[in-house]
Tab-separated table of C-alpha atoms in Angstrom:
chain	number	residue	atom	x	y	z
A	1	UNK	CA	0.000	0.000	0.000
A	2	UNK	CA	1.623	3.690	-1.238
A	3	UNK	CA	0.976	6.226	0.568
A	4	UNK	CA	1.908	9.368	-1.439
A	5	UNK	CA	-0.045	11.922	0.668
A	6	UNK	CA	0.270	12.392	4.103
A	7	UNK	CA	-3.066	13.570	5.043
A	8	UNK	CA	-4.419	10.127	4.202
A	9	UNK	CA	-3.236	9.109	7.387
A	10	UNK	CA	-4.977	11.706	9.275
A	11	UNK	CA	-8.385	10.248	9.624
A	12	UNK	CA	-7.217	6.678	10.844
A	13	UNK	CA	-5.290	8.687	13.366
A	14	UNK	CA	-8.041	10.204	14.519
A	15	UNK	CA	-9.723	6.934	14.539
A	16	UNK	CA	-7.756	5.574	16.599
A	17	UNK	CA	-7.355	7.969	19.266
A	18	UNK	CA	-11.166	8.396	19.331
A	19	UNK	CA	-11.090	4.274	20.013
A	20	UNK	CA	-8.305	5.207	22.613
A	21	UNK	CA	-10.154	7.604	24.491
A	22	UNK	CA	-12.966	5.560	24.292
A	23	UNK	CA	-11.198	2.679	26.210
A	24	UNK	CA	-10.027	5.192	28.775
A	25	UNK	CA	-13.729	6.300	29.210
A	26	UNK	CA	-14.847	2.753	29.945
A	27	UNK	CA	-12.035	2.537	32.601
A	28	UNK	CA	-13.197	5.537	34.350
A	29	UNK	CA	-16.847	4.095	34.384
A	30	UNK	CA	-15.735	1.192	36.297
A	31	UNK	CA	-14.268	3.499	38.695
A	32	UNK	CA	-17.848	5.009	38.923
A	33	UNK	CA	-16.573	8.604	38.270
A	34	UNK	CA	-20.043	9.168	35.776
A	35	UNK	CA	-19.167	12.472	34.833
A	36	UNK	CA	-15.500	12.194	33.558
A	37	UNK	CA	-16.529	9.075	31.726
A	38	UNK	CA	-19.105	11.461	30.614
A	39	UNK	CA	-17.143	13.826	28.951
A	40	UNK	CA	-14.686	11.210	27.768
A	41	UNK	CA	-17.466	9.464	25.624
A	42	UNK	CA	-18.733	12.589	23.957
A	43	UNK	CA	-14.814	13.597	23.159
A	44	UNK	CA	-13.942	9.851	21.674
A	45	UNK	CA	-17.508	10.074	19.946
A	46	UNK	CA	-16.484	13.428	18.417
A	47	UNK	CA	-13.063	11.740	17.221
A	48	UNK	CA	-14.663	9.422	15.569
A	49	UNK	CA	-17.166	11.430	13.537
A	50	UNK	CA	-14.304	13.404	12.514
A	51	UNK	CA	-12.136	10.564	11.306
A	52	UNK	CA	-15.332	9.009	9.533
A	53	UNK	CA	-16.114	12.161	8.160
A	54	UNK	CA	-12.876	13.216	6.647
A	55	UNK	CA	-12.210	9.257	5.515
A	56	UNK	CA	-15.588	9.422	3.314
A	57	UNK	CA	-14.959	12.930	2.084
């Protein structure tokens, strides 16, 4: 696989750290801390509509 650009890589970064985040949410859940693992959801759920978003367009 050639890679000639390097913003092709951008959205699977962004993937990935929004699946990141997402694991670290889940963590903090277990520790019952609701509203951290609150705002960690929405951010890893906003990573990954970005790295969607800008892999489809």
């Amino acid at each position: 696989m050639c890679l000639n650009r390097s913003y092709d890589l951008q959205p699977l970064a962004t993937l990935f750290s929004g699946l990141m985040i997402l694991t670290i949410g889940l963590s903090e859940f277990k520790k019952e801390r609701p509203f951290l693992a609150c705002f960690v959801f929405v951010l890893s759920g906003f990573c990954i509509y970005v790295g969607v978003f800008t892999f489809i367009s």
